[in-house]
Coordinates of C-alpha atoms in Angstrom, one line a residue:
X1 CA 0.0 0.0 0.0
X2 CA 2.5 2.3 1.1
X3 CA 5.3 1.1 -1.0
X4 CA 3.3 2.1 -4.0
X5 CA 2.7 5.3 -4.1
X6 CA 6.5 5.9 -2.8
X7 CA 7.8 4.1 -5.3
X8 CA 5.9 3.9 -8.7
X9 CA 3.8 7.4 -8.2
X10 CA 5.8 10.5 -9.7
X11 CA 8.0 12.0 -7.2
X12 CA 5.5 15.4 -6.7
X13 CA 2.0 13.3 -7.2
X14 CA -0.6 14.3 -4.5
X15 CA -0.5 10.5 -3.0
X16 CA 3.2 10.4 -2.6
X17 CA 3.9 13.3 -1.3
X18 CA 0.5 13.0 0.9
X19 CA 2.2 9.6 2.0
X20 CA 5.3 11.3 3.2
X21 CA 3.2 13.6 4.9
X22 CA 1.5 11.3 7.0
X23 CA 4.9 9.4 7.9
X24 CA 6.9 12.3 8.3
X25 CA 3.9 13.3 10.9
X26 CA 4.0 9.7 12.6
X27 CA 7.8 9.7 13.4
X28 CA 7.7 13.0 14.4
X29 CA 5.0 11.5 17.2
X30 CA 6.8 8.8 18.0
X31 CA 10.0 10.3 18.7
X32 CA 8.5 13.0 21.0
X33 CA 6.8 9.9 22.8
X34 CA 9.6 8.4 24.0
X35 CA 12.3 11.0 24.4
X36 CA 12.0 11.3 28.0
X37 CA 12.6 7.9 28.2
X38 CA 15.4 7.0 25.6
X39 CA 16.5 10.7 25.5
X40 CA 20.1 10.3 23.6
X41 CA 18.1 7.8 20.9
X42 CA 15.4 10.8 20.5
X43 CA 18.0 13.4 20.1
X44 CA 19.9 11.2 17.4
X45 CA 16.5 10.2 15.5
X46 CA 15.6 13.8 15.7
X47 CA 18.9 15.3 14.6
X48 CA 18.8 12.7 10.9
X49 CA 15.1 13.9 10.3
X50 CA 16.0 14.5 6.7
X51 CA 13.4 17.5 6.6
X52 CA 13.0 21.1 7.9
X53 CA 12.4 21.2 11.7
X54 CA 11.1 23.7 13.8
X55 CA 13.9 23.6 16.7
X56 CA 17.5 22.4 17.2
X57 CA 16.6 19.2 19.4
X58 CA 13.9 17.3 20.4
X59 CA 13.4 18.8 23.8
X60 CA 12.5 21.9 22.6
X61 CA 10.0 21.2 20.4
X62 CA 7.3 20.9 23.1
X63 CA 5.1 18.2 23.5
X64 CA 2.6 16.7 21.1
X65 CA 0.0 18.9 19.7
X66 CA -2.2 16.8 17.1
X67 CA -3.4 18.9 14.9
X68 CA -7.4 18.9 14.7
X69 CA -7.1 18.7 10.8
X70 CA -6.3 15.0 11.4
X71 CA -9.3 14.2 12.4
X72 CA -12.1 14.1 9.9
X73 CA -15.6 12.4 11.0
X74 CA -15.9 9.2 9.0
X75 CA -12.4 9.0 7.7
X76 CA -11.7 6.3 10.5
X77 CA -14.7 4.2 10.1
X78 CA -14.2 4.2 6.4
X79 CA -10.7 3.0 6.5
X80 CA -11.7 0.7 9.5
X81 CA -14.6 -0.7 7.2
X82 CA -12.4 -1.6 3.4
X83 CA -9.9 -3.5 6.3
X84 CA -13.1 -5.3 6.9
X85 CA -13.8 -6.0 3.7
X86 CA -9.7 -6.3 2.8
X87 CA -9.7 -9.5 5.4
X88 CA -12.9 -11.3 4.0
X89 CA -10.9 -10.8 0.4
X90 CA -7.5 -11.9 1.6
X91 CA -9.4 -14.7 3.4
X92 CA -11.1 -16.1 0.7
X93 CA -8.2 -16.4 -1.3
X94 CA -6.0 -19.0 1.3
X95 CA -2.7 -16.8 1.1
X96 CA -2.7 -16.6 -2.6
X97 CA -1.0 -13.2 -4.3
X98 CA -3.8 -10.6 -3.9
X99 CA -2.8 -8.8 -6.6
X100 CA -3.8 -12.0 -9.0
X101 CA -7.2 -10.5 -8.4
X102 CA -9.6 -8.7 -9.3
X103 CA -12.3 -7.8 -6.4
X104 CA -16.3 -6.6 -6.6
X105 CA -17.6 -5.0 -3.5
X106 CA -21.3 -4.7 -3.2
X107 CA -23.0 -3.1 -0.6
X108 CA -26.5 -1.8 -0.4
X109 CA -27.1 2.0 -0.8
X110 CA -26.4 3.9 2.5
X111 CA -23.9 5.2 5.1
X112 CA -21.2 2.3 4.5
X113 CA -21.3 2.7 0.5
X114 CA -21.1 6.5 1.2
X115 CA -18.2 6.0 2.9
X116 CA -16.5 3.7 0.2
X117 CA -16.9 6.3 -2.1
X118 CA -14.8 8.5 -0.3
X119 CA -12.5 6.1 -0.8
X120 CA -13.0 5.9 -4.2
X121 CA -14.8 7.8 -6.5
X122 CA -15.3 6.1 -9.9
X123 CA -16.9 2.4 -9.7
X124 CA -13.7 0.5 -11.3
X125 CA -9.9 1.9 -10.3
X126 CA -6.6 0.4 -10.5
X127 CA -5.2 3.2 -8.2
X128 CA -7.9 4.2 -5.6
X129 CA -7.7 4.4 -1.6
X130 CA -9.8 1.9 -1.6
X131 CA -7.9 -0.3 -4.0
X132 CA -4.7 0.1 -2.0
X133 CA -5.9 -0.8 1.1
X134 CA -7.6 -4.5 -0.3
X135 CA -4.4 -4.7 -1.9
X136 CA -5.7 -6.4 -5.2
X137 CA -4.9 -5.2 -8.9
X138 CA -8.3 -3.8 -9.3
X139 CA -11.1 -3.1 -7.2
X140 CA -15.4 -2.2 -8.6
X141 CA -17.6 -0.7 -6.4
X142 CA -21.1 -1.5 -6.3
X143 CA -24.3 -0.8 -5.1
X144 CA -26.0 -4.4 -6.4
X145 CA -24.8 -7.8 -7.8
X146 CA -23.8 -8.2 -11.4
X147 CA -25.7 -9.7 -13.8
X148 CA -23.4 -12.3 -14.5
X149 CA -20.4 -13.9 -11.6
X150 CA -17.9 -16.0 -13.2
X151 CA -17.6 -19.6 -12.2
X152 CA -14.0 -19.1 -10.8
X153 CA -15.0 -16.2 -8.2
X154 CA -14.7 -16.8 -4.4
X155 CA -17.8 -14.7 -2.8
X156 CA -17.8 -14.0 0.9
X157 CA -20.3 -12.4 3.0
X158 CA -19.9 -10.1 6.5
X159 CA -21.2 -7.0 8.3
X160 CA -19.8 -3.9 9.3
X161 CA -21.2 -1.9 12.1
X162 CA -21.0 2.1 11.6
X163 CA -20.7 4.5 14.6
X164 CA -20.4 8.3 13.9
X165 CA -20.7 10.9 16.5
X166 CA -19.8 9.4 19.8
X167 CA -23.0 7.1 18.7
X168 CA -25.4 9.7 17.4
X169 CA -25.6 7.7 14.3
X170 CA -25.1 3.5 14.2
X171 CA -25.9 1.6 11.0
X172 CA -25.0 -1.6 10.1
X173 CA -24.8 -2.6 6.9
X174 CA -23.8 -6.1 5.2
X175 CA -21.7 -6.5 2.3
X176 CA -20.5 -8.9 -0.2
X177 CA -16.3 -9.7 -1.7
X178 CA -16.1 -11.2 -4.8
X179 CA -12.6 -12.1 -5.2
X180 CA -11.9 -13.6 -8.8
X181 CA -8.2 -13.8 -10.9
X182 CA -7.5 -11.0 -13.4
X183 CA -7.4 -11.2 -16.6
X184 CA -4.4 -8.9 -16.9
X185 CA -0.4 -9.1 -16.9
X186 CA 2.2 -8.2 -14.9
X187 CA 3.2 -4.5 -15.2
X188 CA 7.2 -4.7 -15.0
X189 CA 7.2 -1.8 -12.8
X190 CA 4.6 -1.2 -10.1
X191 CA 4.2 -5.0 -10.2
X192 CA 0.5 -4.9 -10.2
X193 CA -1.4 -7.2 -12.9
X194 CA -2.8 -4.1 -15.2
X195 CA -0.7 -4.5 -18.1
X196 CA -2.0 -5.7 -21.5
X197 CA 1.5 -6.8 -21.8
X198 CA 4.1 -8.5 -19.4
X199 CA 6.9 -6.7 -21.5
X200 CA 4.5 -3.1 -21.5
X201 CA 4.0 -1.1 -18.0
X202 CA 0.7 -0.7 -17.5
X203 CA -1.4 2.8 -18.3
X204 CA -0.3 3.9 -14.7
X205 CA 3.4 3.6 -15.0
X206 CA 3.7 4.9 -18.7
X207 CA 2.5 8.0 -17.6
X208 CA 4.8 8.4 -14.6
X209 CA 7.6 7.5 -17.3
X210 CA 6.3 10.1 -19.3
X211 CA 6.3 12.7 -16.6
X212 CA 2.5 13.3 -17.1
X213 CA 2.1 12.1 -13.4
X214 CA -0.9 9.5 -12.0
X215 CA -4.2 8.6 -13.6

């Protein structure tokens, strides 16, 4: 998840640099945490932080002071939800490769499909949120069952239980993984199977390559 957008997204794309972020905020956390307790390790972590820092050591940097704009109503129980869903996949396919599939995610219209569309947007991506997290080559959002399921598909069922606002508003909502292989090949680079060629990066990649960034 991480490893690909550091490594195959262009080097200023949105989701790489939006990844850094979000580490670069984590070790700062971490190393504040247990300064008073390993205080020569916190100094030396804090003195090869590769990026601009506010102060000359650790200690006077003050203590941690999350930012409120981390915390964005729905954003966890989204996240907390595809993990849901991202286990029923990965346990439906015995330990196989995950990104030998393809995966359909159907849930009924409502609070949890609202939510999964935050994660992504269009109903079929390669490069989504939620895509990265189930850790497949492709990912289809639905609100209802496809006409047709191939043979070959694995289909597993659960629930997800939704609590906003301290409880002001619970919904639980079931949903359904199909989990079949892809009909794609091996991109060479990002190593996910959305190539139309095992020799050809996939649409992805070529554009990175070509400097045109992310699609």
């Amino acid at each position: 998840w991480l490893s690909c957008r550091l490594y195959c997204e262009e080097a200023k794309d949105p989701k790489r640099r939006s990844c850094q972020t979000v580490l670069a905020q984590a070790l700062d956390v971490v190393v504040r945490s247990f300064a008073p307790i390993l205080p020569h390790l916190a100094e030396e972590v804090f003195q090869y932080i590769p990026y601009k820092k506010d102060s000359e050591g650790v200690f006077r940097t003050g203590w941690i002071n999350a930012s409120s704009a981390w915390k964005k109503p729905g954003i966890e129980e989204a996240i907390e939800g595809a993990c849901a869903m991202r286990d029923s996949f990965l346990g439906s396919i015995s330990g196989k490769n995950a990104l030998e599939y393809e995966v359909i995610i159907i849930i009924e219209p409502g609070l949890l499909f609202e939510l999964m569309e935050a994660l992504q947007a269009e109903e079929t991506s390669t490069v989504s949120q939620l895509n990265e997290i189930m850790t497949a080559s492709q990912t289809t959002l639905l609100s209802e069952l496809p006409k047709e399921t191939p043979t070959d598909a694995n289909i597993t069922k659960g629930t997800f239980l939704i609590n906003l606002e301290g409880g002001g508003i619970c919904e639980q909502s079931s949903y359904k993984v199909i989990a079949r292989p892809i009909a794609k090949a091996k991109c060479p680079r990002c190593r996910k199977y959305t190539s139309e060629s095992s020799s050809t990066p996939c649409p992805r990649c070529l554009n990175v390559l070509a400097g045109k960034g992310s699609t």
